[in-house]
Rosetta silent file (secondary structure, phi, psi, omega in degrees, C-alpha in Angstrom):
SEQUENCE: MDNGGEIVRSYLASFATGDPNAVASWVTADFVNEHLSELGFGCGGRDEYRRRLPGFLSTFVGARYEIVTLAEISTPGAGDVVVRYRFEATYEGTPIDIPGVMWFDVRDGSIARRTDLWDSLTFLRQTGQSSQP
SCORE:     score description
SCORE:     0.000 S_00000001
   1 L     0.000  108.939 -170.001   46.559    2.891   -0.194 S_00000001
   2 L   -98.056  -12.766 -165.358   44.635    4.580   -3.007 S_00000001
   3 L   -79.104  108.524 -176.035   42.663    1.609   -4.070 S_00000001
   4 H   -62.311  -37.836  171.500   38.954    2.145   -3.030 S_00000001
   5 H   -51.686  -50.406 -172.215   38.270   -1.714   -3.131 S_00000001
   6 H   -64.219  -35.450 -169.167   41.273   -2.337   -0.822 S_00000001
   7 H   -71.156  -46.495 -175.075   40.134    0.408    1.547 S_00000001
   8 H   -67.820  -35.774  179.437   36.655   -1.113    1.800 S_00000001
   9 H   -71.113  -38.658 -176.185   38.184   -4.717    2.325 S_00000001
  10 H   -71.726  -40.285 -173.500   40.316   -3.372    5.073 S_00000001
  11 H   -71.621  -47.472 -175.419   37.482   -1.520    6.733 S_00000001
  12 H   -66.811  -26.439  172.228   35.181   -4.437    6.536 S_00000001
  13 H   -73.975  -38.158 -179.776   37.905   -6.824    7.927 S_00000001
  14 H   -58.871  -14.358  179.545   38.501   -4.516   10.877 S_00000001
  15 H   -64.109  -43.025 -172.809   35.026   -5.545   12.292 S_00000001
  16 H   -63.671  -22.605 -177.886   36.650   -8.965   13.264 S_00000001
  17 H   -67.124  -21.286 -164.836   39.140   -7.113   15.529 S_00000001
  18 L    59.343   11.296  177.748   36.352   -6.076   17.774 S_00000001
  19 L  -103.370  103.012 -173.545   38.042   -2.742   18.110 S_00000001
  20 H   -52.269  -32.688  179.269   35.919    0.258   17.635 S_00000001
  21 H   -63.506  -43.527  178.268   38.896    2.501   17.121 S_00000001
  22 H   -58.329  -36.243 -176.408   40.085    0.227   14.295 S_00000001
  23 H   -75.843  -43.787 -175.865   36.768    0.290   12.553 S_00000001
  24 H   -70.162  -24.679  174.140   36.220    4.090   12.880 S_00000001
  25 L   -58.136   -9.469 -176.446   39.913    4.832   11.664 S_00000001
  26 L  -102.168    1.629 -174.623   38.693    3.966    8.235 S_00000001
  27 E  -115.475  162.041  176.732   35.909    6.751    7.980 S_00000001
  28 E   -81.602  172.173  177.952   35.997   10.527    7.487 S_00000001
  29 E   -61.896  -34.866  179.940   35.121   13.086   10.121 S_00000001
  30 E   -92.216   20.783 -172.617   31.789   13.756    8.130 S_00000001
  31 E   -52.259  138.169  177.338   31.203   10.139    7.587 S_00000001
  32 E  -118.626  112.339 -179.056   27.492    9.194    6.848 S_00000001
  33 E  -101.200   97.083 -174.596   26.354    5.871    7.979 S_00000001
  34 E  -105.509  136.108 -175.369   23.001    5.187    6.210 S_00000001
  35 E  -118.223  123.610  173.840   20.767    2.041    6.689 S_00000001
  36 L   -97.773   -6.573 -178.331   17.979    1.311    4.324 S_00000001
  37 L   -84.960  142.118 -177.284   16.716   -1.893    6.235 S_00000001
  38 L   -48.901  -35.812 -176.328   13.835   -1.491    8.559 S_00000001
  39 L   -87.751   -8.243 -176.286   15.680   -2.561   11.552 S_00000001
  40 L   -85.596  156.484  175.841   18.830   -0.401   10.920 S_00000001
  41 L  -133.411  119.246 -175.968   19.802    2.802   12.369 S_00000001
  42 L   -85.382  167.040  173.884   22.074    5.402   10.593 S_00000001
  43 E  -154.655  169.099  177.331   24.161    8.237   12.023 S_00000001
  44 E  -122.160  144.227  179.396   26.389   11.135   10.865 S_00000001
  45 L    83.971  135.819 -175.515   29.986   11.813   11.954 S_00000001
  46 H   -67.728  -29.336  174.426   32.862    9.711   12.822 S_00000001
  47 H   -61.411  -51.393  173.802   32.537   10.758   16.428 S_00000001
  48 H   -65.426  -38.286  170.681   29.038    9.409   16.618 S_00000001
  49 H   -56.071  -43.318 -179.913   29.775    6.337   14.596 S_00000001
  50 H   -65.861  -46.112 -170.404   32.757    5.568   17.175 S_00000001
  51 H   -56.680  -40.503 -174.748   30.358    6.188   20.009 S_00000001
  52 H   -80.671  -25.636 -178.367   27.882    3.663   18.734 S_00000001
  53 H   -51.454  -50.735 -170.458   30.462    0.877   17.777 S_00000001
  54 H   -59.482  -41.891  178.427   31.054   -0.624   21.109 S_00000001
  55 H   -57.202  -46.181  174.624   27.187   -1.402   21.506 S_00000001
  56 H   -61.322  -44.916 -170.747   27.119   -3.059   18.047 S_00000001
  57 H   -72.194  -27.932  177.993   30.338   -5.023   18.442 S_00000001
  58 H   -82.994  -25.453  173.602   28.993   -6.347   21.855 S_00000001
  59 H   -76.994  -36.665  176.362   25.538   -7.219   20.577 S_00000001
  60 E   -97.615   83.801 -171.664   27.065   -9.014   17.488 S_00000001
  61 E   -70.724  140.128  177.439   29.689  -10.997   19.090 S_00000001
  62 E    66.825   31.576 -171.220   32.406  -12.020   16.635 S_00000001
  63 E   -49.605  130.927 -174.614   31.090   -9.688   13.822 S_00000001
  64 E  -152.902  129.642  178.431   32.609  -10.721   10.495 S_00000001
  65 E  -106.850  124.436  172.894   31.654   -9.490    7.006 S_00000001
  66 E  -100.468  130.566 -177.513   32.460  -11.989    4.149 S_00000001
  67 E   -85.801  125.790  178.357   32.741  -10.277    0.945 S_00000001
  68 E  -100.372  -32.817  177.529   30.828  -12.297   -1.742 S_00000001
  69 E  -156.241  140.752  177.126   31.291   -9.771   -4.633 S_00000001
  70 E  -132.159  127.046  171.808   33.041   -6.427   -4.903 S_00000001
  71 E  -116.308  128.576 -175.703   32.672   -3.851   -7.691 S_00000001
  72 E  -111.204  127.484  160.407   34.767   -0.591   -7.874 S_00000001
  73 E  -107.549   96.849 -167.128   33.835    2.494   -9.803 S_00000001
  74 E  -120.216  153.477  165.791   36.767    4.761   -9.432 S_00000001
  75 E  -129.408  167.551  176.988   38.000    8.278  -10.283 S_00000001
  76 L   -57.210  125.161  176.316   41.255    9.928   -8.977 S_00000001
  77 L    83.856  -13.220 -176.079   40.916   10.484   -5.318 S_00000001
  78 E  -153.254  173.913  179.489   37.417    9.131   -5.028 S_00000001
  79 E   164.307  166.540  178.948   35.153    6.350   -6.120 S_00000001
  80 E  -110.019  142.641  169.645   32.274    4.124   -5.374 S_00000001
  81 E  -137.547  126.707 -177.788   32.569    0.611   -4.296 S_00000001
  82 E  -110.935  137.338 -175.635   29.644   -1.868   -3.945 S_00000001
  83 E  -132.106  135.922  169.266   29.940   -5.000   -1.914 S_00000001
  84 E  -103.882  136.430 -175.620   27.508   -7.915   -1.666 S_00000001
  85 E  -146.376  170.883  173.749   28.283   -9.651    1.578 S_00000001
  86 E  -118.287  117.728  170.089   27.321  -12.186    4.326 S_00000001
  87 E   -81.033  114.838  178.647   27.183  -10.869    7.856 S_00000001
  88 E  -117.748  138.651 -174.676   28.143  -13.533   10.447 S_00000001
  89 E  -167.039 -179.047  163.807   27.973  -13.047   14.207 S_00000001
  90 E  -128.333  128.629 -175.664   26.343  -14.397   17.175 S_00000001
  91 E  -102.848  122.766  174.067   23.276  -12.518   18.515 S_00000001
  92 L    41.814   44.496  176.899   22.065  -13.370   22.062 S_00000001
  93 L    80.842   -1.846  179.014   23.849  -16.830   21.789 S_00000001
  94 E  -109.205  126.347 -178.615   22.449  -17.506   18.268 S_00000001
  95 E   -69.224  136.216  162.525   24.671  -17.674   15.261 S_00000001
  96 E  -132.131  152.151  178.193   23.374  -15.565   12.377 S_00000001
  97 E  -124.596  100.533 -167.963   24.326  -15.297    8.721 S_00000001
  98 E  -120.048  113.731  179.229   22.613  -12.186    7.051 S_00000001
  99 E   -73.335  158.620  177.356   23.044  -11.334    3.432 S_00000001
 100 E  -172.529  175.599  176.691   23.289   -7.718    2.401 S_00000001
 101 E  -136.351  124.406  171.841   24.654   -4.960    0.113 S_00000001
 102 E  -113.062  147.364  173.406   26.680   -1.860    0.882 S_00000001
 103 E  -115.663  134.166  174.739   27.538    1.071   -1.406 S_00000001
 104 E  -120.093  146.799  160.789   30.596    3.078   -0.198 S_00000001
 105 E  -106.311  121.334 -170.484   31.742    6.403   -1.279 S_00000001
 106 E  -111.859  118.896 -176.972   35.575    6.399   -0.864 S_00000001
 107 E  -123.611  119.918  176.125   37.296    9.726   -0.821 S_00000001
 108 L    55.773   45.232 -175.567   41.106   10.346   -0.268 S_00000001
 109 L    66.761   14.029  176.355   41.725    6.961    1.342 S_00000001
 110 E  -132.761  170.542  173.739   38.769    6.957    3.760 S_00000001
 111 E   -93.891  130.822 -175.482   35.081    6.138    3.616 S_00000001
 112 E   -97.985  -32.613 -176.137   32.944    9.112    3.412 S_00000001
 113 E  -151.749  125.059  168.494   29.570    7.209    3.153 S_00000001
 114 E  -114.449  126.745  178.629   28.138    3.854    3.668 S_00000001
 115 E  -108.386  128.249 -168.553   24.706    2.811    2.530 S_00000001
 116 E  -139.087  124.544  178.301   23.858   -0.668    3.928 S_00000001
 117 E  -124.938  104.393 -179.859   20.869   -2.687    2.881 S_00000001
 118 E  -108.365  175.705  172.421   20.578   -5.973    4.839 S_00000001
 119 L   -84.292  102.374  176.236   17.749   -8.609    5.173 S_00000001
 120 H   -70.153  -33.169 -169.875   15.930   -7.687    8.250 S_00000001
 121 H   -79.515  -34.129  163.219   13.417  -10.480    7.954 S_00000001
 122 H   -53.270  -45.743 -176.546   16.317  -13.110    7.703 S_00000001
 123 H   -67.291  -54.622 -178.828   17.627  -11.714   10.887 S_00000001
 124 H   -53.348  -42.755 -179.661   14.228  -11.921   12.687 S_00000001
 125 H   -66.713  -42.590  176.438   13.797  -15.436   11.557 S_00000001
 126 H   -60.345  -27.879 -179.840   17.283  -16.580   12.511 S_00000001
 127 L  -105.902   20.825  171.907   16.840  -15.093   15.947 S_00000001
 128 L    71.738   13.677 -174.673   13.336  -16.439   16.651 S_00000001
 129 L  -100.777    0.599  176.106   11.609  -13.151   16.403 S_00000001
 130 L  -147.811  141.170  164.332    9.507  -13.891   13.321 S_00000001
 131 L   -98.272   -3.269 -176.595    7.546  -17.009   12.032 S_00000001
 132 L   -57.663  126.787 -172.676    6.845  -15.475    8.806 S_00000001
 133 L   -74.090    0.000    0.000    7.898  -17.962    6.131 S_00000001
């Protein structure tokens, strides 16, 4: 599978399995998981990412990324993929639907970097943690 867009689609689909190993299998050993949202927490390395996934998947039950738009900028063996998405899950018994954008660096069939920007205020509103309009 050399197509960066297909790699990203498969990676995002793997979250619905609830299997941390399935998710982590799509990233490089030196993977960088960067979050630009105020509530997000990044990390470096596949091992650390894999260590954190069970907590994420148990906090956001039924985690699922719906791809709204996908754009691919490719070069042989590498490329950037940008995805506009909706993240759907259940958080502490409350269904959430959060919009966001991810920028991926795909190298040699794996994801080397993921930069994620999601709407933190929408999350806080939907979970009753903010009354800000």
